[in-house]
Amino acid sequence: MPGTNLTREEARTRADLLHVDAYDIELDLSSAREGGTFRSTTVVRFTATTPGAATFIDLVAPSVEEIVLNGERLDTAGFADSRIALPGLAAENELRVVANCAYTNTGEGLHRFVDPVDGETYLYTQFEVPDARRVFANFEQPDLKAAFTFTVTAPAGWSVISNSPTPEPEGEGDAQVWRFAPTGRISSYITALIAGPYVGVFDAYENGEQKVPLGIYCRPSLREFLDAEAIFEVTKQGFDYFQEKFDFPYPFPKYDQLFVPEFNAGAMENAGAVTLRDQYVFRSKVTDAAYEARAATILHELAHMWFGNLVTMEWWNDLWLNESFATYAEAVCQAESPASRWPNSWTTFANQMKTWAYRQDQLPSTHPIMAEINDLEDVQVNFDGITYAKGASVLKQLVAYVGQDAFFEGVRAYFKRHAWGNTRLGDLLGALEEASGRDLKAWSAAWLETAGINVLRPALTLNTDGEIESFAVLQEAPALPAGAKGEAVLRPHRIAIGLYELADGALVRTDRIELDVDGPRTEVPQLVGRHRPAVVLLNDDDLSYAKVRLDEDSLAVVTEHLGGFTDALPRALCWASAWDMTRDGELAARDYLTLALSGLPRESDIGVVQSVHRQVKLALDAYADPAWREAGLARWAEAAEEALRAAEPGSDHQLAWARALAGVARTEGQLDLLAGLLDGTAQIPGLAVDTELRWTLLGRLAATGRADEAEISAELERDNTAAGQEHAASCRAARPTIEAKAAAWASVVESDELTNYVQAAVIGGFQQADQRALLAPYAEKYFAAVKGVWESRSHEISQQIIVGLYPALLVEQATLDATDAWLASAEPAPALRRQVVEARAGVERALKAQDADRAASER
Ligand SMILES: [Zn+2]
């Protein structure tokens, strides 16, 4: 029983047999306002290399009305298990399938959303990985490309957007018909349809003769917040940069970006019709880090138009290359575009991408970047920190290895050679080898085919005059968790070593040495005989991918003067190193707090500040000795209030500290301040208590029992929007009562009524670090329910529950034991098993870190 799965073997067999020419797809969405199902008619023309052979086409639908193959009507009983059997193919075939497909509320397939502000219905599709088959019958695999022609019937007056430019609608009356022109040859997963009374803003990218129409869309209720100019500006910078670097004109007829509701991912690179989560239309003040993240997402999706859409992976095992390339491209474009607002993008990359990669790469589920992807279930849990962040880090290293000019020369040849086709990793590496003259087989084996992170440590001795007598870089093999795939190997690293001196509290780089590190010990003779600097920083400039440790003296200086680095990147690297040591139990949670309190006042990079805020909270909640935890949280809350009051009025730092305080406030005085900010009786000069901040404040008041249903409903009345409903659901679930927890649990686990976004909000509210006693009974309920959830819910919905409701806050041996008992008896499918094993690893890590923190208390 394949269920909704598809194996790589099946895909290979089908690709050998078929060549798909074109699809004509008619969708009748005139029922959209009522919901339920819609009529989907697909006519697909394809050839078969072996006449008489059989195959199947994919479809996930409540029912099929008609299947006609080459003029012959087939029994609709041939539709079973998400497939339609196609026996007895001719050399040239025409298949017609009429189906009733379902609108969804999970963000997969054709998502249907009703905006509470105007009561209107908004639709959009999300197809990656295998969900185009929820909207029309198709051969759902990336290497069966075809031309797609959509004809859409929808309520009159709607905006209807697809991959091809929107035509004038035909017909009069309640419903109209939009007949789109055929697309170029693309994969099914990047086709798209967005429909509803969305509003658009228009511009064009012009470059010589070239003119690409640009559109930006959102719901009318968000229109007043849409800063289209800023979005067009970043988009045009991306067009300039990528067209020049890739030497290939943008390959599609127009470029629309649509901000859509309840979107599961950050964005999706549908050809010429990118969808983005509409939290990127900021309703309230956000920090510059949010604008930077949005710009990165915009550039990421634009880079996919070439890498992924024009040239596409043959199978999902090369998903990593698709995502890594786009992630690398977003950072290099921000770093190098002449008018970029975020030239420090490599600091953000170190702060966010690297941290994500390091975390993921130490889970029991870690895997080589080139993962075995045997079927669709494998790929759906592989949109992870290895695929996006480690892959991009390793690509950055590859660029350093072959040189950026050779890298882009290879990329240019690759696009020209494979335009509108499908490729494997070897095709790109081959082009890079030709351009650079380097053999990349050994590089690929060391970096792409093995898992884990090497540790780099300095080993130095001083003579009696305080000069360096010997200096070496020690490399350790990755400590792969039990059960992890792959071999633990040493790798070649191109790194820089930065030497820093301390003057008037400032840490200034006085020298930089670049070298190759290979094997377990690499001597650095350049440093011998020199005066010992205040800080020696390995992997300065973040060229390689490794866990970096400081020698004892450097660590002491950094602990006291982290904020003293005059450059943002070494600060980010030291923050990352300290955080990694905390996670590993090498730095006690209480010492990490001390370091954060000393370093944060001088940290100017707002993205780094916000990361450290999150990390401190996690360290205190999970990694601190429970006997000291409350003292640590109290100290953090006090520091947050002080920093909030001291911050420059109206600054991003002020907003970040307000949120940090709202996350931890615990004394009556602190909660009074939150309540006062909310009801206007207290003020912090310059701090705008706007819609989103109000909900943040109320969330903490609800979780501490200071606000109840009356306050939550009143706030929802002020903000009766979709976002407001999500926040209200979260506040209700956060209340510290047995009843509130039971209601939240039942709404998620025992019912499937909640949309993807409301469910996520309820889960977020349910899990409160200060409510361990209330949450304790749910560990048992979790293990009783989780397999049924996996089997009965869609991928996105079940993943939210499996990961989100795991008893992660119960950092106890009992949680590990319960998990192990379940793993031993439940016979979970591999993808379910992986998610639970990853969650278990968090508890195991926290227990070890708590031991380290306890040991520190006995110093
Ligand atoms: Zn992507």
PDB file of N, CA and C in Angstrom, residues 187-239:
ATOM      1  N   SER A 187       8.450  21.828 -13.698  1.00  0.00           N
ATOM      2  CA  SER A 187       8.011  20.719 -12.852  1.00  0.00           C
ATOM      3  C   SER A 187       6.679  21.063 -12.193  1.00  0.00           C
ATOM      4  N   SER A 188       5.906  20.037 -11.860  1.00  0.00           N
ATOM      5  CA  SER A 188       4.581  20.271 -11.273  1.00  0.00           C
ATOM      6  C   SER A 188       4.664  21.007  -9.942  1.00  0.00           C
ATOM      7  N   TYR A 189       5.743  20.798  -9.167  1.00  0.00           N
ATOM      8  CA  TYR A 189       5.763  21.357  -7.819  1.00  0.00           C
ATOM      9  C   TYR A 189       5.944  22.873  -7.800  1.00  0.00           C
ATOM     10  N   ILE A 190       6.321  23.477  -8.947  1.00  0.00           N
ATOM     11  CA  ILE A 190       6.433  24.944  -8.982  1.00  0.00           C
ATOM     12  C   ILE A 190       5.314  25.598  -9.784  1.00  0.00           C
ATOM     13  N   THR A 191       4.268  24.834 -10.134  1.00  0.00           N
ATOM     14  CA  THR A 191       3.079  25.472 -10.689  1.00  0.00           C
ATOM     15  C   THR A 191       2.293  26.090  -9.529  1.00  0.00           C
ATOM     16  N   ALA A 192       1.427  27.049  -9.852  1.00  0.00           N
ATOM     17  CA  ALA A 192       0.756  27.757  -8.763  1.00  0.00           C
ATOM     18  C   ALA A 192      -0.516  28.422  -9.235  1.00  0.00           C
ATOM     19  N   LEU A 193      -1.414  28.608  -8.277  1.00  0.00           N
ATOM     20  CA  LEU A 193      -2.622  29.366  -8.531  1.00  0.00           C
ATOM     21  C   LEU A 193      -2.991  30.116  -7.247  1.00  0.00           C
ATOM     22  N   ILE A 194      -3.194  31.418  -7.366  1.00  0.00           N
ATOM     23  CA  ILE A 194      -3.581  32.230  -6.223  1.00  0.00           C
ATOM     24  C   ILE A 194      -4.836  32.987  -6.658  1.00  0.00           C
ATOM     25  N   ALA A 195      -5.899  32.899  -5.864  1.00  0.00           N
ATOM     26  CA  ALA A 195      -7.157  33.501  -6.300  1.00  0.00           C
ATOM     27  C   ALA A 195      -7.926  34.044  -5.111  1.00  0.00           C
ATOM     28  N   GLY A 196      -8.541  35.181  -5.335  1.00  0.00           N
ATOM     29  CA  GLY A 196      -9.333  35.823  -4.279  1.00  0.00           C
ATOM     30  C   GLY A 196      -9.316  37.314  -4.513  1.00  0.00           C
ATOM     31  N   PRO A 197     -10.027  38.083  -3.678  1.00  0.00           N
ATOM     32  CA  PRO A 197      -9.987  39.541  -3.868  1.00  0.00           C
ATOM     33  C   PRO A 197      -8.699  40.172  -3.346  1.00  0.00           C
ATOM     34  N   TYR A 198      -7.561  39.541  -3.666  1.00  0.00           N
ATOM     35  CA  TYR A 198      -6.266  40.125  -3.321  1.00  0.00           C
ATOM     36  C   TYR A 198      -6.112  41.456  -4.055  1.00  0.00           C
ATOM     37  N   VAL A 199      -5.330  42.374  -3.461  1.00  0.00           N
ATOM     38  CA  VAL A 199      -5.044  43.641  -4.152  1.00  0.00           C
ATOM     39  C   VAL A 199      -3.575  43.671  -4.560  1.00  0.00           C
ATOM     40  N   GLY A 200      -3.297  44.292  -5.689  1.00  0.00           N
ATOM     41  CA  GLY A 200      -1.936  44.285  -6.236  1.00  0.00           C
ATOM     42  C   GLY A 200      -1.351  45.680  -6.378  1.00  0.00           C
ATOM     43  N   VAL A 201      -0.007  45.716  -6.340  1.00  0.00           N
ATOM     44  CA  VAL A 201       0.754  46.933  -6.632  1.00  0.00           C
ATOM     45  C   VAL A 201       1.729  46.534  -7.737  1.00  0.00           C
ATOM     46  N   PHE A 202       1.930  47.418  -8.742  1.00  0.00           N
ATOM     47  CA  PHE A 202       2.669  46.984  -9.920  1.00  0.00           C
ATOM     48  C   PHE A 202       3.843  47.900 -10.246  1.00  0.00           C
ATOM     49  N   ASP A 203       4.843  47.273 -10.844  1.00  0.00           N
ATOM     50  CA  ASP A 203       6.051  47.993 -11.245  1.00  0.00           C
ATOM     51  C   ASP A 203       6.678  47.140 -12.349  1.00  0.00           C
ATOM     52  N   ALA A 204       7.896  47.468 -12.755  1.00  0.00           N
ATOM     53  CA  ALA A 204       8.579  46.634 -13.754  1.00  0.00           C
ATOM     54  C   ALA A 204      10.069  46.690 -13.489  1.00  0.00           C
ATOM     55  N   TYR A 205      10.748  45.605 -13.822  1.00  0.00           N
ATOM     56  CA  TYR A 205      12.210  45.609 -13.811  1.00  0.00           C
ATOM     57  C   TYR A 205      12.657  45.889 -15.232  1.00  0.00           C
ATOM     58  N   GLU A 206      13.416  46.960 -15.400  1.00  0.00           N
ATOM     59  CA  GLU A 206      13.856  47.321 -16.746  1.00  0.00           C
ATOM     60  C   GLU A 206      15.369  47.346 -16.804  1.00  0.00           C
ATOM     61  N   ASN A 207      15.894  46.736 -17.873  1.00  0.00           N
ATOM     62  CA  ASN A 207      17.341  46.658 -18.047  1.00  0.00           C
ATOM     63  C   ASN A 207      17.592  46.611 -19.555  1.00  0.00           C
ATOM     64  N   GLY A 208      17.928  47.762 -20.138  1.00  0.00           N
ATOM     65  CA  GLY A 208      18.087  47.816 -21.592  1.00  0.00           C
ATOM     66  C   GLY A 208      16.761  47.501 -22.267  1.00  0.00           C
ATOM     67  N   GLU A 209      16.781  46.520 -23.162  1.00  0.00           N
ATOM     68  CA  GLU A 209      15.571  46.118 -23.894  1.00  0.00           C
ATOM     69  C   GLU A 209      14.592  45.342 -23.011  1.00  0.00           C
ATOM     70  N   GLN A 210      15.140  44.779 -21.938  1.00  0.00           N
ATOM     71  CA  GLN A 210      14.355  43.860 -21.113  1.00  0.00           C
ATOM     72  C   GLN A 210      13.368  44.598 -20.214  1.00  0.00           C
ATOM     73  N   LYS A 211      12.134  44.081 -20.169  1.00  0.00           N
ATOM     74  CA  LYS A 211      11.154  44.647 -19.243  1.00  0.00           C
ATOM     75  C   LYS A 211      10.350  43.501 -18.644  1.00  0.00           C
ATOM     76  N   VAL A 212      10.506  43.291 -17.331  1.00  0.00           N
ATOM     77  CA  VAL A 212       9.792  42.216 -16.642  1.00  0.00           C
ATOM     78  C   VAL A 212       8.739  42.841 -15.739  1.00  0.00           C
ATOM     79  N   PRO A 213       7.442  42.575 -16.018  1.00  0.00           N
ATOM     80  CA  PRO A 213       6.407  43.114 -15.119  1.00  0.00           C
ATOM     81  C   PRO A 213       6.544  42.525 -13.712  1.00  0.00           C
ATOM     82  N   LEU A 214       6.431  43.394 -12.715  1.00  0.00           N
ATOM     83  CA  LEU A 214       6.509  42.968 -11.321  1.00  0.00           C
ATOM     84  C   LEU A 214       5.175  43.259 -10.630  1.00  0.00           C
ATOM     85  N   GLY A 215       4.715  42.335  -9.807  1.00  0.00           N
ATOM     86  CA  GLY A 215       3.500  42.571  -9.020  1.00  0.00           C
ATOM     87  C   GLY A 215       3.709  42.136  -7.582  1.00  0.00           C
ATOM     88  N   ILE A 216       3.056  42.834  -6.660  1.00  0.00           N
ATOM     89  CA  ILE A 216       3.060  42.434  -5.251  1.00  0.00           C
ATOM     90  C   ILE A 216       1.606  42.442  -4.791  1.00  0.00           C
ATOM     91  N   TYR A 217       1.176  41.363  -4.169  1.00  0.00           N
ATOM     92  CA  TYR A 217      -0.223  41.232  -3.766  1.00  0.00           C
ATOM     93  C   TYR A 217      -0.343  40.907  -2.279  1.00  0.00           C
ATOM     94  N   CYS A 218      -1.449  41.347  -1.688  1.00  0.00           N
ATOM     95  CA  CYS A 218      -1.819  40.901  -0.337  1.00  0.00           C
ATOM     96  C   CYS A 218      -3.331  41.051  -0.188  1.00  0.00           C
ATOM     97  N   ARG A 219      -3.830  40.627   0.965  1.00  0.00           N
ATOM     98  CA  ARG A 219      -5.256  40.830   1.241  1.00  0.00           C
ATOM     99  C   ARG A 219      -5.522  42.321   1.476  1.00  0.00           C
ATOM    100  N   PRO A 220      -6.727  42.811   1.146  1.00  0.00           N
ATOM    101  CA  PRO A 220      -7.025  44.232   1.389  1.00  0.00           C
ATOM    102  C   PRO A 220      -6.830  44.622   2.855  1.00  0.00           C
ATOM    103  N   SER A 221      -7.081  43.685   3.793  1.00  0.00           N
ATOM    104  CA  SER A 221      -6.963  44.055   5.213  1.00  0.00           C
ATOM    105  C   SER A 221      -5.515  44.303   5.613  1.00  0.00           C
ATOM    106  N   LEU A 222      -4.556  43.928   4.764  1.00  0.00           N
ATOM    107  CA  LEU A 222      -3.150  44.199   5.073  1.00  0.00           C
ATOM    108  C   LEU A 222      -2.576  45.322   4.211  1.00  0.00           C
ATOM    109  N   ARG A 223      -3.386  45.825   3.270  1.00  0.00           N
ATOM    110  CA  ARG A 223      -2.866  46.759   2.270  1.00  0.00           C
ATOM    111  C   ARG A 223      -2.206  47.983   2.904  1.00  0.00           C
ATOM    112  N   GLU A 224      -2.804  48.493   3.996  1.00  0.00           N
ATOM    113  CA  GLU A 224      -2.250  49.719   4.603  1.00  0.00           C
ATOM    114  C   GLU A 224      -0.847  49.487   5.173  1.00  0.00           C
ATOM    115  N   PHE A 225      -0.485  48.218   5.405  1.00  0.00           N
ATOM    116  CA  PHE A 225       0.831  47.933   5.986  1.00  0.00           C
ATOM    117  C   PHE A 225       1.861  47.511   4.939  1.00  0.00           C
ATOM    118  N   LEU A 226       1.420  47.382   3.683  1.00  0.00           N
ATOM    119  CA  LEU A 226       2.304  46.841   2.646  1.00  0.00           C
ATOM    120  C   LEU A 226       3.281  47.917   2.161  1.00  0.00           C
ATOM    121  N   ASP A 227       4.571  47.737   2.455  1.00  0.00           N
ATOM    122  CA  ASP A 227       5.585  48.693   2.008  1.00  0.00           C
ATOM    123  C   ASP A 227       6.181  48.200   0.686  1.00  0.00           C
ATOM    124  N   ALA A 228       5.370  48.338  -0.362  1.00  0.00           N
ATOM    125  CA  ALA A 228       5.731  47.757  -1.655  1.00  0.00           C
ATOM    126  C   ALA A 228       7.049  48.313  -2.195  1.00  0.00           C
ATOM    127  N   GLU A 229       7.305  49.599  -1.960  1.00  0.00           N
ATOM    128  CA  GLU A 229       8.530  50.210  -2.503  1.00  0.00           C
ATOM    129  C   GLU A 229       9.780  49.465  -2.039  1.00  0.00           C
ATOM    130  N   ALA A 230       9.822  49.167  -0.734  1.00  0.00           N
ATOM    131  CA  ALA A 230      11.006  48.488  -0.177  1.00  0.00           C
ATOM    132  C   ALA A 230      11.146  47.091  -0.771  1.00  0.00           C
ATOM    133  N   ILE A 231      10.015  46.460  -1.012  1.00  0.00           N
ATOM    134  CA  ILE A 231      10.058  45.095  -1.565  1.00  0.00           C
ATOM    135  C   ILE A 231      10.510  45.127  -3.028  1.00  0.00           C
ATOM    136  N   PHE A 232       9.984  46.090  -3.793  1.00  0.00           N
ATOM    137  CA  PHE A 232      10.441  46.224  -5.182  1.00  0.00           C
ATOM    138  C   PHE A 232      11.939  46.523  -5.241  1.00  0.00           C
ATOM    139  N   GLU A 233      12.405  47.347  -4.307  1.00  0.00           N
ATOM    140  CA  GLU A 233      13.822  47.746  -4.324  1.00  0.00           C
ATOM    141  C   GLU A 233      14.735  46.525  -4.176  1.00  0.00           C
ATOM    142  N   VAL A 234      14.452  45.688  -3.185  1.00  0.00           N
ATOM    143  CA  VAL A 234      15.265  44.488  -2.982  1.00  0.00           C
ATOM    144  C   VAL A 234      15.139  43.546  -4.188  1.00  0.00           C
ATOM    145  N   THR A 235      13.915  43.423  -4.700  1.00  0.00           N
ATOM    146  CA  THR A 235      13.680  42.535  -5.840  1.00  0.00           C
ATOM    147  C   THR A 235      14.537  42.968  -7.036  1.00  0.00           C
ATOM    148  N   LYS A 236      14.555  44.267  -7.295  1.00  0.00           N
ATOM    149  CA  LYS A 236      15.330  44.764  -8.452  1.00  0.00           C
ATOM    150  C   LYS A 236      16.828  44.586  -8.231  1.00  0.00           C
ATOM    151  N   GLN A 237      17.278  44.774  -7.002  1.00  0.00           N
ATOM    152  CA  GLN A 237      18.702  44.508  -6.723  1.00  0.00           C
ATOM    153  C   GLN A 237      19.030  43.056  -7.031  1.00  0.00           C
ATOM    154  N   GLY A 238      18.111  42.168  -6.680  1.00  0.00           N
ATOM    155  CA  GLY A 238      18.316  40.749  -6.960  1.00  0.00           C
ATOM    156  C   GLY A 238      18.355  40.468  -8.451  1.00  0.00           C
ATOM    157  N   PHE A 239      17.449  41.075  -9.217  1.00  0.00           N
ATOM    158  CA  PHE A 239      17.472  40.910 -10.684  1.00  0.00           C
ATOM    159  C   PHE A 239      18.822  41.351 -11.239  1.00  0.00           C
TER     160      PHE A 239
END
